[in-house]
Coordinates of N, CA, C and O in Angstrom, one line a residue:
G11 N 36.2 9.7 75.2 CA 35.2 8.5 75.4 C 35.8 7.4 75.1 O 36.5 7.1 74.6
S12 N 35.2 6.2 75.7 CA 35.8 4.9 75.7 C 35.1 4.4 74.4 O 34.4 5.0 73.8
L13 N 35.5 3.3 74.1 CA 35.1 2.6 72.9 C 33.5 2.5 72.6 O 33.2 2.9 71.7
Q14 N 32.7 2.2 74.1 CA 31.3 2.1 73.7 C 30.7 3.3 73.7 O 29.9 3.4 72.9
S15 N 31.4 4.5 74.0 CA 30.4 5.5 74.3 C 30.2 6.4 72.8 O 29.4 7.1 73.1
Y16 N 30.8 6.1 71.8 CA 30.3 6.6 70.5 C 29.5 5.3 69.9 O 28.8 5.7 68.6
Q17 N 29.1 4.4 70.5 CA 28.1 3.3 69.6 C 26.6 3.7 69.8 O 25.8 3.4 68.9
Y18 N 26.3 5.2 70.7 CA 24.9 5.7 70.6 C 24.8 6.8 69.5 O 23.5 6.6 68.7
L19 N 25.9 6.7 68.5 CA 25.6 7.5 67.7 C 24.7 7.1 66.0 O 23.7 7.6 65.8
P20 N 25.3 5.9 66.0 CA 24.5 5.1 64.8 C 23.1 5.1 65.0 O 22.0 5.1 64.5
L21 N 22.9 4.4 66.2 CA 21.6 4.3 67.1 C 20.6 5.3 67.0 O 19.6 5.4 66.8
A22 N 21.2 6.4 67.4 CA 20.4 7.6 67.5 C 19.9 8.3 66.3 O 18.8 8.7 66.1
I23 N 20.9 7.9 65.2 CA 20.6 8.3 63.9 C 19.4 7.4 63.6 O 18.5 7.8 62.6
D24 N 19.4 5.9 63.4 CA 18.6 4.9 62.8 C 17.2 5.4 63.5 O 16.2 5.4 62.9
V25 N 17.2 5.8 65.1 CA 16.0 6.0 65.5 C 15.2 7.2 65.2 O 14.0 7.4 64.7
A26 N 15.9 8.3 65.1 CA 15.7 9.5 64.2 C 15.0 9.3 63.0 O 14.0 9.9 63.0
A27 N 15.7 8.5 62.1 CA 15.1 8.4 60.7 C 13.7 7.6 61.2 O 12.8 8.1 60.4
A28 N 13.7 6.6 61.9 CA 12.5 6.2 62.4 C 11.3 7.1 62.6 O 10.2 7.0 62.1
I29 N 11.5 8.0 63.5 CA 10.6 9.0 64.0 C 10.2 9.8 62.9 O 9.2 10.3 62.7
H30 N 11.4 10.1 61.8 CA 10.9 11.0 60.9 C 9.8 10.2 59.9 O 8.7 10.8 59.2
Y31 N 9.9 9.1 59.5 CA 9.3 8.0 59.0 C 8.3 8.2 59.4 O 6.9 8.5 58.6
F32 N 7.7 7.9 60.5 CA 6.6 7.9 61.4 C 6.1 9.1 61.1 O 4.7 9.4 60.9
A33 N 6.3 10.3 61.4 CA 6.1 11.5 61.2 C 5.1 11.7 59.6 O 4.5 12.3 59.5
H34 N 6.5 11.5 58.6 CA 5.8 11.6 57.4 C 4.4 10.5 56.9 O 3.6 10.8 56.6
E35 N 4.5 9.7 57.8 CA 3.2 9.1 58.1 C 1.9 9.4 58.9 O 0.8 8.6 59.2
A36 N 2.2 10.4 59.6 CA 1.4 10.7 60.4 C 1.0 9.7 61.7 O 0.0 10.0 62.3
L37 N 2.2 9.3 62.0 CA 2.0 8.2 63.3 C 3.2 8.9 64.3 O 4.2 9.7 64.0
V38 N 2.9 8.8 65.6 CA 3.8 9.3 66.5 C 3.7 7.8 67.4 O 3.0 7.2 67.8
H39 N 5.0 7.2 68.2 CA 5.2 6.0 68.9 C 5.0 6.3 70.3 O 4.0 5.5 70.8
L40 N 5.2 7.5 71.0 CA 4.9 7.7 72.2 C 5.5 7.2 73.6 O 5.1 7.4 74.6
D41 N 6.2 6.0 72.9 CA 7.0 5.3 74.3 C 8.7 5.1 73.7 O 8.8 3.8 73.6
I42 N 9.5 5.9 73.4 CA 10.4 5.5 73.4 C 11.5 5.9 74.4 O 11.5 6.6 75.1
K43 N 12.3 4.7 74.6 CA 13.1 4.5 76.0 C 13.9 3.2 75.1 O 13.9 2.7 74.4
P44 N 15.1 3.1 76.0 CA 16.2 2.5 75.9 C 15.3 0.8 75.4 O 15.9 -0.1 74.6
S45 N 14.6 0.3 76.4 CA 14.2 -1.0 76.2 C 13.1 -1.2 74.7 O 12.9 -2.4 74.5
N46 N 12.8 -0.3 74.4 CA 12.3 -0.3 72.9 C 12.8 -0.2 71.6 O 12.6 0.2 70.6
I47 N 14.6 0.0 71.9 CA 15.4 0.1 70.9 C 16.4 -1.3 70.9 O 16.8 -1.2 72.0
I48 N 16.3 -2.1 69.9 CA 17.3 -2.7 69.6 C 18.4 -2.5 68.8 O 18.5 -2.0 67.7
M49 N 19.2 -2.7 69.3 CA 20.7 -2.3 69.0 C 21.2 -3.4 67.8 O 20.5 -4.3 67.7
G50 N 22.0 -2.8 66.6 CA 22.1 -3.4 65.7 C 22.1 -2.4 64.5 O 22.2 -1.2 64.9
A51 N 22.6 -2.8 63.4 CA 22.7 -2.1 62.2 C 21.7 -2.2 61.1 O 22.3 -3.4 60.5
P52 N 20.5 -1.9 60.7 CA 20.2 -0.6 61.7 C 19.6 -0.9 63.2 O 19.0 -2.0 63.4
A53 N 19.8 0.2 64.0 CA 18.8 -0.2 65.1 C 17.5 -0.2 64.9 O 17.1 0.2 64.0
K54 N 16.7 -0.9 65.9 CA 15.3 -1.0 65.4 C 14.4 -0.3 66.8 O 14.7 -0.9 67.7
L55 N 13.4 0.1 66.3 CA 12.5 0.7 67.3 C 11.3 -0.3 67.3 O 10.5 -0.6 66.7
I56 N 11.0 -1.0 68.8 CA 10.0 -2.0 68.8 C 8.8 -1.6 69.7 O 9.0 -0.3 70.2
D57 N 7.9 -2.2 69.8 CA 6.7 -2.1 70.6 C 6.0 -0.9 70.1 O 6.0 0.0 70.7
L58 N 4.9 -1.2 69.4 CA 4.1 -0.4 68.4 C 2.9 0.2 69.3 O 1.9 0.4 68.5
S59 N 2.6 -0.4 70.5 CA 1.2 -1.1 71.2 C 0.7 0.4 71.4 O -0.6 0.4 71.5
V60 N 1.6 1.5 71.8 CA 0.9 3.0 72.0 C 0.9 4.2 71.0 O 0.4 5.0 71.2
M61 N 1.1 3.3 69.7 CA 1.3 4.4 68.6 C -0.1 4.9 68.8 O -0.9 4.2 68.5
R62 N 0.1 6.2 68.0 CA -1.3 6.7 67.6 C -0.9 7.5 66.4 O 0.2 8.0 66.0
T63 N -2.1 7.9 65.8 CA -2.3 8.9 64.7 C -1.5 10.5 65.2 O -1.9 10.4 66.3
T64 N -1.1 11.2 64.7 CA -0.5 12.4 64.8 C -1.9 13.1 65.4 O -2.1 14.0 66.8
T65 N -3.3 13.0 64.9 CA -4.4 13.7 65.2 C -4.9 12.9 66.7 O -5.3 13.6 67.7
D66 N -4.9 11.8 67.2 CA -5.4 11.2 67.9 C -4.2 11.5 69.4 O -5.1 11.4 70.4
A67 N -3.0 11.4 69.0 CA -2.3 11.7 69.9 C -2.5 13.2 70.5 O -2.5 13.6 71.9
A68 N -2.5 14.3 69.4 CA -3.2 15.4 70.0 C -4.1 15.7 70.7 O -4.5 16.4 71.6
A69 N -5.2 14.6 70.7 CA -6.4 14.7 71.3 C -6.2 14.0 72.8 O -7.4 13.6 73.2
L70 N -5.2 13.6 73.0 CA -4.7 12.4 74.2 C -5.2 13.4 75.4 O -5.0 14.6 75.6
S71 N -5.7 12.7 76.4 CA -6.5 13.5 77.6 C -5.8 12.7 79.0 O -6.2 13.2 80.3
Y72 N -5.1 11.9 78.6 CA -4.4 10.8 79.9 C -2.8 11.0 79.3 O -2.9 10.7 78.2
P73 N -1.9 10.3 80.5 CA -0.8 10.1 80.1 C -0.5 8.8 79.2 O -0.9 7.7 79.9
I74 N 0.4 8.8 78.4 CA 0.7 7.7 77.6 C 2.0 7.4 77.4 O 2.8 8.6 77.1
G75 N 2.6 6.3 77.7 CA 4.3 6.2 77.7 C 4.6 5.5 79.2 O 4.2 5.4 80.0
T76 N 6.3 6.2 79.4 CA 6.9 5.2 80.2 C 7.2 6.6 81.2 O 8.0 7.5 80.4
D77 N 6.8 6.8 82.4 CA 7.1 7.9 82.9 C 8.4 8.6 82.9 O 8.4 9.7 82.7
A78 N 9.5 7.7 83.0 CA 10.8 8.5 83.1 C 11.0 8.9 81.9 O 11.8 9.7 81.9
Y79 N 10.5 8.6 80.8 CA 11.0 9.0 79.5 C 10.1 10.0 78.8 O 10.4 10.4 77.6
L80 N 8.9 10.2 79.3 CA 7.8 10.8 78.4 C 7.9 12.3 78.8 O 8.4 12.9 79.6
A81 N 7.5 13.0 77.4 CA 7.7 14.5 77.1 C 7.0 15.1 78.3 O 5.7 14.5 78.2
P82 N 7.1 16.5 78.9 CA 6.2 17.1 79.4 C 4.8 17.0 79.1 O 3.5 17.1 79.7
E83 N 4.9 17.2 77.6 CA 3.2 17.4 77.1 C 2.4 16.2 77.2 O 0.9 16.0 76.8
Q84 N 3.2 14.9 77.4 CA 2.8 13.8 77.6 C 1.8 13.3 79.1 O 1.3 12.7 79.3
A85 N 2.2 14.4 80.1 CA 2.2 14.1 81.3 C 1.0 14.2 81.5 O 0.2 13.5 82.8
D86 N 0.5 15.5 81.2 CA -1.1 15.9 81.6 C -1.6 16.6 80.3 O -1.8 17.4 80.4
P87 N -1.9 15.9 79.4 CA -2.3 16.4 77.9 C -4.2 16.9 78.5 O -4.6 16.2 79.1
P88 N -4.4 17.8 77.7 CA -3.7 18.8 76.9 C -3.2 20.0 77.9 O -2.6 21.0 77.1
H89 N -3.5 20.1 79.1 CA -3.0 20.9 80.2 C -1.2 20.9 79.9 O -1.0 22.4 80.1
T90 N -0.5 20.5 79.6 CA 0.9 20.5 79.4 C 1.1 20.4 78.0 O 2.3 20.6 77.8
G91 N 0.3 20.4 77.1 CA 0.7 20.7 75.8 C -0.3 19.6 74.9 O -0.6 18.5 75.7
E92 N 0.1 19.2 73.6 CA -0.6 18.1 72.9 C 0.7 17.2 72.8 O 1.7 17.7 71.7
P93 N 0.7 16.0 72.7 CA 1.4 15.2 72.2 C 1.6 14.8 70.7 O 0.6 15.0 70.2
G94 N 3.0 14.8 70.3 CA 3.1 14.9 69.0 C 4.5 14.3 68.4 O 5.0 13.7 69.5
V95 N 4.8 14.3 67.2 CA 5.8 13.9 67.0 C 7.2 14.6 67.7 O 8.2 13.8 68.2
A96 N 7.1 15.8 68.3 CA 8.3 16.2 69.1 C 8.1 15.6 70.3 O 9.2 15.6 71.0
S97 N 7.1 14.8 70.9 CA 7.1 14.0 72.0 C 8.4 12.8 72.0 O 8.9 12.3 72.7
D98 N 8.1 12.4 70.6 CA 8.9 10.9 70.2 C 10.5 11.6 70.3 O 11.4 11.3 70.8
V99 N 10.6 13.1 69.7 CA 12.0 13.7 70.1 C 12.5 13.7 71.5 O 13.9 13.4 71.9
W100 N 11.7 13.8 72.0 CA 12.0 14.0 73.8 C 12.5 12.5 74.4 O 13.3 12.4 74.8
G101 N 11.3 11.6 74.0 CA 11.9 10.3 74.3 C 13.4 9.7 73.8 O 14.0 9.3 74.6
L102 N 13.7 10.1 72.7 CA 14.9 9.6 72.2 C 16.1 10.8 72.8 O 17.1 10.2 73.4
G103 N 15.7 12.1 72.9 CA 16.7 12.9 73.8 C 16.9 12.4 75.3 O 18.2 12.3 75.9
S104 N 15.9 11.6 75.8 CA 15.9 11.2 77.2 C 16.9 10.1 76.9 O 17.4 9.5 77.8
T105 N 16.6 9.4 76.1 CA 17.4 8.0 75.7 C 18.9 7.9 75.5 O 19.4 7.6 76.0
L106 N 19.2 9.3 74.7 CA 20.5 9.5 74.0 C 21.1 9.9 75.5 O 22.2 9.5 75.6
F107 N 20.5 11.1 76.5 CA 21.2 11.6 77.6 C 21.4 10.2 78.6 O 22.8 10.2 79.0
H108 N 20.8 9.4 78.8 CA 21.0 8.0 79.7 C 22.0 7.4 79.0 O 23.1 6.8 79.6
A109 N 22.0 7.3 77.6 CA 23.0 6.4 76.8 C 24.4 7.1 76.9 O 25.4 6.6 77.3
V110 N 24.7 8.6 76.9 CA 25.9 9.1 77.1 C 26.0 9.5 78.6 O 27.4 9.6 78.6
A111 N 25.5 9.6 79.2 CA 25.7 9.9 80.8 C 25.7 8.8 81.7 O 26.5 8.8 82.7
G112 N 25.0 7.6 81.4 CA 25.0 6.6 82.2 C 24.0 6.8 83.3 O 23.9 6.0 84.4
Y113 N 23.2 8.0 83.2 CA 22.1 8.6 84.4 C 21.2 8.9 83.5 O 21.2 9.7 82.3
R114 N 19.8 9.2 84.0 CA 18.7 9.8 83.2 C 19.0 11.2 83.5 O 19.3 11.7 84.7
P115 N 18.2 11.8 82.6 CA 18.2 13.7 82.9 C 17.4 14.2 84.0 O 17.7 14.9 84.6
F116 N 16.3 13.3 84.6 CA 15.4 13.9 85.5 C 15.4 12.6 86.6 O 15.6 11.4 86.6
P117 N 15.3 12.9 87.9 CA 15.2 12.1 89.0 C 14.0 11.2 88.9 O 12.7 11.7 88.3
D118 N 13.9 9.8 89.3 CA 12.6 9.0 89.3 C 11.6 10.0 90.0 O 11.6 10.4 91.1
G119 N 10.2 9.8 89.4 CA 8.9 10.8 90.0 C 8.6 9.2 90.8 O 8.9 7.9 91.1
D120 N 7.5 9.8 91.5 CA 6.7 8.6 92.3 C 5.3 8.5 91.5 O 4.5 9.4 91.3
P121 N 5.3 7.4 90.9 CA 4.5 6.7 90.2 C 3.0 6.9 90.9 O 1.8 6.8 90.4
E122 N 3.0 6.8 92.5 CA 1.7 7.0 93.1 C 1.5 8.1 93.3 O 0.0 8.2 93.7
S123 N 1.8 9.3 93.0 CA 1.8 10.6 93.5 C 0.4 11.4 92.5 O 0.7 11.0 91.5
A124 N -0.4 11.9 93.1 CA -1.5 12.8 92.6 C -0.8 13.9 92.0 O -1.6 14.7 91.2
D125 N 0.2 14.0 92.4 CA 0.7 15.7 92.0 C 1.6 15.4 91.0 O 2.4 14.5 90.9
L126 N 1.3 16.3 90.0 CA 1.9 16.2 88.9 C 3.3 16.0 88.5 O 4.2 15.3 87.9
V127 N 3.9 17.4 89.0 CA 5.4 17.2 89.5 C 5.8 16.4 90.2 O 7.3 15.7 89.9
E128 N 5.4 15.7 91.1 CA 6.1 14.6 91.7 C 6.0 13.4 91.1 O 6.9 12.5 91.4
R129 N 5.0 13.3 90.3 CA 5.1 12.1 89.6 C 6.2 12.3 88.0 O 6.8 11.4 87.9
F130 N 5.9 13.1 87.5 CA 6.8 13.6 86.8 C 7.6 14.9 86.6 O 7.2 16.1 86.2
P131 N 8.8 14.8 87.3 CA 9.6 15.9 87.4 C 10.1 16.8 86.7 O 10.4 17.8 86.8
Q132 N 10.1 16.1 85.4 CA 10.7 16.6 83.7 C 9.7 17.7 83.4 O 10.1 18.5 82.8
V133 N 8.3 17.7 84.1 CA 7.3 18.8 83.8 C 8.1 20.3 84.3 O 7.8 21.1 83.8
A134 N 8.9 20.2 85.5 CA 9.2 21.4 86.2 C 10.7 21.7 86.3 O 11.2 22.5 86.3
L135 N 11.5 20.7 86.2 CA 13.0 20.6 86.9 C 13.8 20.8 85.4 O 13.2 20.4 84.1
R136 N 14.9 21.4 85.4 CA 15.6 21.3 84.3 C 16.6 20.1 84.4 O 16.6 19.1 85.2
A137 N 17.0 19.6 82.9 CA 17.7 18.1 82.7 C 19.4 18.4 83.9 O 19.6 19.3 83.9
A138 N 19.6 17.1 84.3 CA 20.8 17.0 85.1 C 21.8 17.8 83.9 O 21.7 17.8 82.6
E139 N 22.9 18.0 84.4 CA 24.2 18.2 83.7 C 24.7 17.2 83.0 O 24.7 15.6 83.5
L140 N 25.2 17.2 81.8 CA 26.0 16.0 80.9 C 27.2 15.8 81.6 O 27.8 16.8 81.6
P141 N 27.9 14.6 81.4 CA 29.5 14.5 81.5 C 30.3 15.7 80.4 O 29.9 16.0 79.6
D142 N 31.4 16.2 81.0 CA 32.2 17.1 80.1 C 32.8 16.4 78.9 O 33.1 17.3 78.0
D143 N 33.0 15.1 79.1 CA 33.4 14.3 77.8 C 32.6 14.2 76.9 O 32.8 13.8 75.5
V144 N 30.9 14.5 76.7 CA 30.1 14.4 75.9 C 30.7 15.4 75.0 O 30.5 16.8 74.9
P145 N 30.7 15.3 73.0 CA 31.0 16.2 72.4 C 29.9 17.4 72.4 O 28.7 17.3 72.7
D146 N 30.4 18.7 72.1 CA 29.7 20.1 72.5 C 28.6 19.9 71.6 O 27.5 19.9 72.1
E147 N 28.6 19.2 70.4 CA 27.5 19.3 69.4 C 26.5 18.3 70.0 O 25.2 18.4 69.7
V148 N 26.7 17.4 70.4 CA 26.4 16.3 70.6 C 25.2 16.7 72.0 O 24.0 16.8 72.5
A149 N 25.8 17.5 72.8 CA 25.0 17.8 74.3 C 24.3 18.8 73.8 O 23.0 18.7 74.6
K150 N 24.8 19.9 73.0 CA 23.7 20.6 72.7 C 22.9 20.3 72.1 O 21.1 20.7 72.2
L151 N 22.9 19.4 71.2 CA 21.5 18.7 70.7 C 20.4 18.1 71.7 O 19.2 18.0 71.7
I152 N 21.2 17.2 72.6 CA 20.8 16.5 73.2 C 19.5 17.5 74.5 O 18.3 17.3 74.8
I153 N 20.4 18.5 74.8 CA 19.8 19.5 75.7 C 18.5 20.4 74.9 O 17.4 20.7 75.5
A154 N 18.7 20.5 73.4 CA 17.6 20.9 72.8 C 16.2 19.8 72.5 O 15.1 20.5 72.4
M155 N 16.9 18.6 72.4 CA 15.7 17.9 72.5 C 14.8 17.7 73.7 O 13.5 17.3 73.6
L156 N 15.5 18.0 75.0 CA 14.8 18.3 76.0 C 14.0 19.4 76.4 O 14.0 19.5 77.5
E157 N 13.7 20.3 75.5 CA 13.3 21.9 75.8 C 11.8 21.1 75.9 O 11.4 20.5 75.8
K158 N 11.4 22.2 77.3 CA 10.1 22.2 77.5 C 8.9 22.1 76.6 O 8.1 21.4 76.7
R159 N 9.3 23.1 75.7 CA 8.3 23.5 74.8 C 8.5 22.7 73.4 O 9.3 22.8 72.9
P160 N 7.4 21.9 73.2 CA 7.4 21.2 72.2 C 7.9 21.8 70.8 O 8.8 21.2 70.1
A161 N 7.6 22.9 70.5 CA 8.0 23.6 69.2 C 9.4 24.2 69.4 O 10.0 24.5 68.4
N162 N 10.2 23.9 70.7 CA 11.5 24.6 70.5 C 12.2 23.4 70.2 O 13.7 23.4 70.4
R163 N 12.0 22.1 70.3 CA 12.8 20.8 69.7 C 13.1 20.7 68.5 O 12.5 21.2 67.6
P164 N 14.2 19.9 68.1 CA 14.6 20.0 66.7 C 13.4 19.1 66.1 O 12.9 17.9 66.9
R165 N 13.5 19.2 65.0 CA 12.6 18.0 64.2 C 13.5 16.5 64.0 O 15.0 16.7 64.3
P166 N 12.8 15.4 64.0 CA 13.7 14.4 63.9 C 14.8 14.3 63.0 O 15.5 14.1 63.1
A167 N 14.4 14.9 61.6 CA 15.8 15.0 60.6 C 16.9 15.7 60.9 O 17.8 15.7 60.6
E168 N 16.6 17.1 61.5 CA 17.2 17.7 62.3 C 18.4 17.0 63.1 O 19.7 17.2 63.2
V169 N 18.0 15.8 64.0 CA 18.5 15.1 65.3 C 19.6 14.4 64.1 O 20.7 14.3 64.2
A170 N 19.3 13.7 63.3 CA 20.0 12.9 62.0 C 21.1 13.8 61.6 O 22.1 13.2 61.7
D171 N 20.5 14.6 61.0 CA 21.7 15.4 60.4 C 22.7 16.4 61.3 O 23.9 16.4 60.7
T172 N 22.4 16.5 62.4 CA 23.5 17.0 63.3 C 24.1 15.9 63.8 O 25.6 15.9 64.0
L173 N 23.9 14.8 64.0 CA 24.5 13.6 64.4 C 25.4 13.0 63.5 O 26.6 12.5 63.7
Q174 N 24.7 12.8 62.0 CA 25.6 12.1 61.1 C 27.5 12.5 60.9 O 28.2 11.9 60.9
P175 N 27.4 14.3 60.7 CA 28.9 14.4 60.6 C 29.7 14.4 61.9 O 30.8 14.0 61.7
V176 N 29.2 14.2 63.3 CA 29.9 13.5 64.3 C 30.1 12.4 64.4 O 31.4 12.0 64.4
L177 N 29.4 11.4 63.7 CA 29.7 10.2 63.5 C 30.6 9.8 62.4 O 31.8 9.1 62.6
E178 N 30.6 10.7 61.3 CA 31.9 10.7 60.1 C 32.8 11.1 60.4 O 34.0 10.4 59.9
A179 N 33.0 11.7 61.2 CA 34.3 12.4 61.9 C 34.9 11.5 62.8 O 36.4 11.6 63.3
L180 N 34.4 10.3 63.3 CA 35.2 9.5 64.1 C 36.2 8.4 63.4 O 35.9 8.1 62.4
P181 N 37.0 8.3 63.9 CA 38.2 7.3 63.6 C 37.4 5.9 63.3 O 36.6 5.6 64.2
R182 N 37.3 5.1 62.2 CA 37.0 3.8 62.0 C 36.6 2.8 63.2 O 35.8 2.2 63.1
G183 N 38.1 2.8 64.0 CA 38.2 1.9 65.0 C 37.1 2.1 66.2 O 36.8 1.1 66.9
R184 N 36.4 3.3 66.3 CA 35.4 3.8 67.3 C 34.0 3.0 67.3 O 33.3 3.0 68.1
L185 N 33.6 2.5 66.0 CA 32.7 1.9 65.4 C 32.5 0.4 65.7 O 31.8 -0.2 64.9
A186 N 33.5 0.0 66.4 CA 33.3 -1.8 66.6 C 31.9 -2.1 66.5 O 31.2 -1.5 67.3
G187 N 31.7 -2.9 65.9 CA 30.2 -3.7 66.0 C 29.3 -3.3 65.2 O 28.3 -3.6 65.2
F188 N 29.3 -1.7 64.4 CA 28.6 -1.0 63.6 C 29.0 -1.3 62.4 O 30.0 -0.7 61.7
K189 N 28.1 -1.7 61.1 CA 28.6 -1.2 59.6 C 28.4 0.1 59.4 O 27.1 0.8 60.0
V190 N 29.3 0.5 59.0 CA 29.3 2.2 58.5 C 28.4 2.0 57.2 O 29.1 1.5 56.2
R191 N 27.3 2.9 56.9 CA 26.6 2.8 56.1 C 27.0 4.1 54.6 O 27.7 4.6 54.9

């Protein structure tokens, strides 16, 4: 990968840590996407405008979030599932996929469509293929984060724990612009 390609690792670890912290406080962000993540050391997750308690998120009956990055269970709750911490893991997975691949995991939906799958292709489709140069353990993690069923996705701490050794194994020169903690 290029010099840029590994900058997503500290960013993803920081955002996973934020999701883990929110979960511990019984909160979910519900709108994790590239424009809500500020690069830096540490990366910052912004825009808490749609944040809910886990109880309120689970009780949602309409979609909240940004169509292209929201989890299937956020598309048509409660029919497609209950939004929660796993929805934030999906949002980070979608964002990570975009960061490493340069394209999103699912095609654009039609925001005007009344048809669930036309508006939210991620409800029915499998994620696109990741490029071959994505390290195996990163690719496996991203695909797990995009599992249709929330219960099958890794917990936020597992995301950080999986990425940390990948980050630590990199030659220091790869981390241009990031302080290594």
